[in-house]
C-alpha atoms as an extended CHARMM CRD file, in Angstrom:
* protein
*
        83  EXT
         1         1  MET       CA             -0.5050000000      -19.4890000000        7.3360000000  PROA      1               0.0000000000
         2         2  LEU       CA             -1.2740000000      -16.9150000000       10.1210000000  PROA      2               0.0000000000
         3         3  ARG       CA             -3.7340000000      -14.2670000000        9.1300000000  PROA      3               0.0000000000
         4         4  HSD       CA             -2.5510000000      -10.7730000000        8.9630000000  PROA      4               0.0000000000
         5         5  GLU       CA             -4.1770000000       -7.3800000000        8.8640000000  PROA      5               0.0000000000
         6         6  PHE       CA             -5.2620000000       -5.7510000000        5.5320000000  PROA      6               0.0000000000
         7         7  GLN       CA             -2.8920000000       -2.8510000000        4.6450000000  PROA      7               0.0000000000
         8         8  PRO       CA             -4.5110000000       -0.9390000000        1.9480000000  PROA      8               0.0000000000
         9         9  GLY       CA             -1.5260000000        1.6240000000        1.6990000000  PROA      9               0.0000000000
        10        10  LYS       CA              0.8830000000       -1.0430000000        0.6630000000  PROA      10              0.0000000000
        11        11  LEU       CA             -1.5040000000       -2.2330000000       -2.0490000000  PROA      11              0.0000000000
        12        12  VAL       CA             -1.9720000000        1.4510000000       -3.3890000000  PROA      12              0.0000000000
        13        13  ALA       CA              1.8950000000        1.7440000000       -3.4290000000  PROA      13              0.0000000000
        14        14  GLY       CA              2.3990000000       -1.6720000000       -5.2630000000  PROA      14              0.0000000000
        15        15  ALA       CA             -0.1990000000       -0.8210000000       -7.8750000000  PROA      15              0.0000000000
        16        16  PHE       CA              1.6670000000        2.3920000000       -8.7170000000  PROA      16              0.0000000000
        17        17  LEU       CA              5.0110000000        0.8770000000       -8.8500000000  PROA      17              0.0000000000
        18        18  THR       CA              3.7100000000       -1.9490000000      -10.9340000000  PROA      18              0.0000000000
        19        19  LEU       CA              2.2820000000        0.7190000000      -13.3680000000  PROA      19              0.0000000000
        20        20  ALA       CA              5.6130000000        2.3820000000      -13.4660000000  PROA      20              0.0000000000
        21        21  GLY       CA              7.2680000000       -1.1200000000      -14.2030000000  PROA      21              0.0000000000
        22        22  VAL       CA              4.7130000000       -1.6660000000      -17.0960000000  PROA      22              0.0000000000
        23        23  MET       CA              5.5070000000        1.8410000000      -18.5510000000  PROA      23              0.0000000000
        24        24  TYR       CA              9.1690000000        1.0520000000      -18.7190000000  PROA      24              0.0000000000
        25        25  ALA       CA              8.6680000000       -2.6180000000      -19.9780000000  PROA      25              0.0000000000
        26        26  GLY       CA              6.4570000000       -1.3890000000      -22.7750000000  PROA      26              0.0000000000
        27        27  ASP       CA              9.2240000000        1.1020000000      -23.7790000000  PROA      27              0.0000000000
        28        28  ALA       CA             11.8130000000       -1.5970000000      -23.5760000000  PROA      28              0.0000000000
        29        29  GLY       CA              9.5400000000       -3.7690000000      -25.7540000000  PROA      29              0.0000000000
        30        30  GLY       CA              9.4260000000       -1.0670000000      -28.3850000000  PROA      30              0.0000000000
        31        31  LEU       CA              5.5190000000       -0.9300000000      -27.8600000000  PROA      31              0.0000000000
        32        32  TRP       CA              5.6760000000        2.9200000000      -27.0840000000  PROA      32              0.0000000000
        33        33  GLU       CA              7.9490000000        5.6240000000      -26.0050000000  PROA      33              0.0000000000
        34        34  THR       CA              8.4250000000        6.6680000000      -22.4420000000  PROA      34              0.0000000000
        35        35  PRO       CA             10.4630000000        9.7640000000      -21.4000000000  PROA      35              0.0000000000
        36        36  TRP       CA             12.9880000000        8.8970000000      -18.5050000000  PROA      36              0.0000000000
        37        37  PHE       CA             11.0060000000       11.6860000000      -16.3550000000  PROA      37              0.0000000000
        38        38  ALA       CA              7.4800000000       10.4120000000      -17.0710000000  PROA      38              0.0000000000
        39        39  VAL       CA              7.5430000000        7.8860000000      -14.2560000000  PROA      39              0.0000000000
        40        40  ILE       CA              8.8510000000       10.2920000000      -11.5650000000  PROA      40              0.0000000000
        41        41  PRO       CA              5.1560000000       11.9940000000      -10.9650000000  PROA      41              0.0000000000
        42        42  ILE       CA              3.4290000000        8.5100000000      -11.1040000000  PROA      42              0.0000000000
        43        43  VAL       CA              5.6760000000        6.9430000000       -8.5000000000  PROA      43              0.0000000000
        44        44  VAL       CA              5.6990000000       10.1250000000       -6.0200000000  PROA      44              0.0000000000
        45        45  GLY       CA              1.9630000000       10.5980000000       -6.6250000000  PROA      45              0.0000000000
        46        46  GLY       CA              1.4230000000        6.8130000000       -5.7670000000  PROA      46              0.0000000000
        47        47  LEU       CA              3.6760000000        7.0710000000       -2.8290000000  PROA      47              0.0000000000
        48        48  CYS       CA              1.9090000000       10.2420000000       -1.5130000000  PROA      48              0.0000000000
        49        49  LEU       CA             -1.5680000000        8.3990000000       -1.9830000000  PROA      49              0.0000000000
        50        50  ALA       CA             -0.4810000000        5.3720000000       -0.3500000000  PROA      50              0.0000000000
        51        51  GLY       CA              0.6510000000        7.3790000000        2.6990000000  PROA      51              0.0000000000
        52        52  ALA       CA             -2.5820000000        9.0920000000        2.7870000000  PROA      52              0.0000000000
        53        53  VAL       CA             -4.4900000000        5.6920000000        2.5900000000  PROA      53              0.0000000000
        54        54  GLY       CA             -2.3080000000        4.0490000000        5.2230000000  PROA      54              0.0000000000
        55        55  PHE       CA             -2.8410000000        7.0810000000        7.5640000000  PROA      55              0.0000000000
        56        56  LEU       CA             -6.5190000000        6.9410000000        7.1920000000  PROA      56              0.0000000000
        57        57  ALA       CA             -6.6870000000        3.0580000000        7.5310000000  PROA      57              0.0000000000
        58        58  GLY       CA             -4.5090000000        3.3140000000       10.7970000000  PROA      58              0.0000000000
        59        59  GLY       CA             -6.8630000000        5.7890000000       12.2210000000  PROA      59              0.0000000000
        60        60  ILE       CA             -9.9370000000        3.6050000000       11.3070000000  PROA      60              0.0000000000
        61        61  ARG       CA             -8.1750000000        0.5980000000       12.7420000000  PROA      61              0.0000000000
        62        62  ARG       CA             -7.4400000000        2.5190000000       15.9520000000  PROA      62              0.0000000000
        63        63  ARG       CA            -10.9650000000        3.7090000000       16.3280000000  PROA      63              0.0000000000
        64        64  ARG       CA            -12.5150000000        0.1710000000       15.6950000000  PROA      64              0.0000000000
        65        65  ALA       CA            -10.0070000000       -1.2380000000       18.3500000000  PROA      65              0.0000000000
        66        66  GLY       CA            -11.2300000000        1.1840000000       20.8220000000  PROA      66              0.0000000000
        67        67  ARG       CA            -14.8980000000        0.2990000000       20.2610000000  PROA      67              0.0000000000
        68        68  ALA       CA            -14.1220000000       -3.6560000000       20.5100000000  PROA      68              0.0000000000
        69        69  GLY       CA            -12.6770000000       -2.9830000000       24.0070000000  PROA      69              0.0000000000
        70        70  GLY       CA             -9.1000000000       -1.9240000000       23.3490000000  PROA      70              0.0000000000
        71        71  PRO       CA             -6.0990000000       -3.9590000000       22.8700000000  PROA      71              0.0000000000
        72        72  GLY       CA             -6.4140000000       -7.7170000000       23.6800000000  PROA      72              0.0000000000
        73        73  GLY       CA            -10.1800000000       -7.2700000000       22.4860000000  PROA      73              0.0000000000
        74        74  PRO       CA            -11.8660000000       -9.6240000000       20.1500000000  PROA      74              0.0000000000
        75        75  ALA       CA            -10.4470000000       -7.7430000000       17.1610000000  PROA      75              0.0000000000
        76        76  GLU       CA             -6.7370000000       -8.4490000000       17.9720000000  PROA      76              0.0000000000
        77        77  VAL       CA             -5.0610000000      -11.7410000000       17.1390000000  PROA      77              0.0000000000
        78        78  ARG       CA             -2.3180000000      -12.6940000000       19.4010000000  PROA      78              0.0000000000
        79        79  GLN       CA              0.7160000000      -14.6800000000       18.3140000000  PROA      79              0.0000000000
        80        80  ASP       CA              2.9570000000      -16.6550000000       20.7370000000  PROA      80              0.0000000000
        81        81  THR       CA              6.5740000000      -15.8420000000       20.0770000000  PROA      81              0.0000000000
        82        82  GLY       CA              7.7360000000      -18.7230000000       22.1110000000  PROA      82              0.0000000000
        83        83  GLY       CA             10.6620000000      -16.8190000000       23.9120000000  PROA      83              0.0000000000
C-alpha cells in the first residue's frame, strides 16, 4: 500500500458527519428524540471547520515543502504512473 499524505480536513468532516449519523441512529432506535433540523448546524459547522483545517494544513504543507527544497525534494513521494 502506498503511503499518502495526512489530510486533517477530511478527518474533521468525517467526525462531524459520523456524529450526525449517530444522532439520527439514536433517534431511530428510540434512545432519544432528534428534531429534523438539529443536524443542520452540526453538519454545516463541521464542514466549515473542515474547510478551515484543510486550508491551514495546505498552507503548512506548502511552507514545509518550500523549506525542503521545493517540489521533488525529500518531502515529496513520487509515484510512477506507467504511462
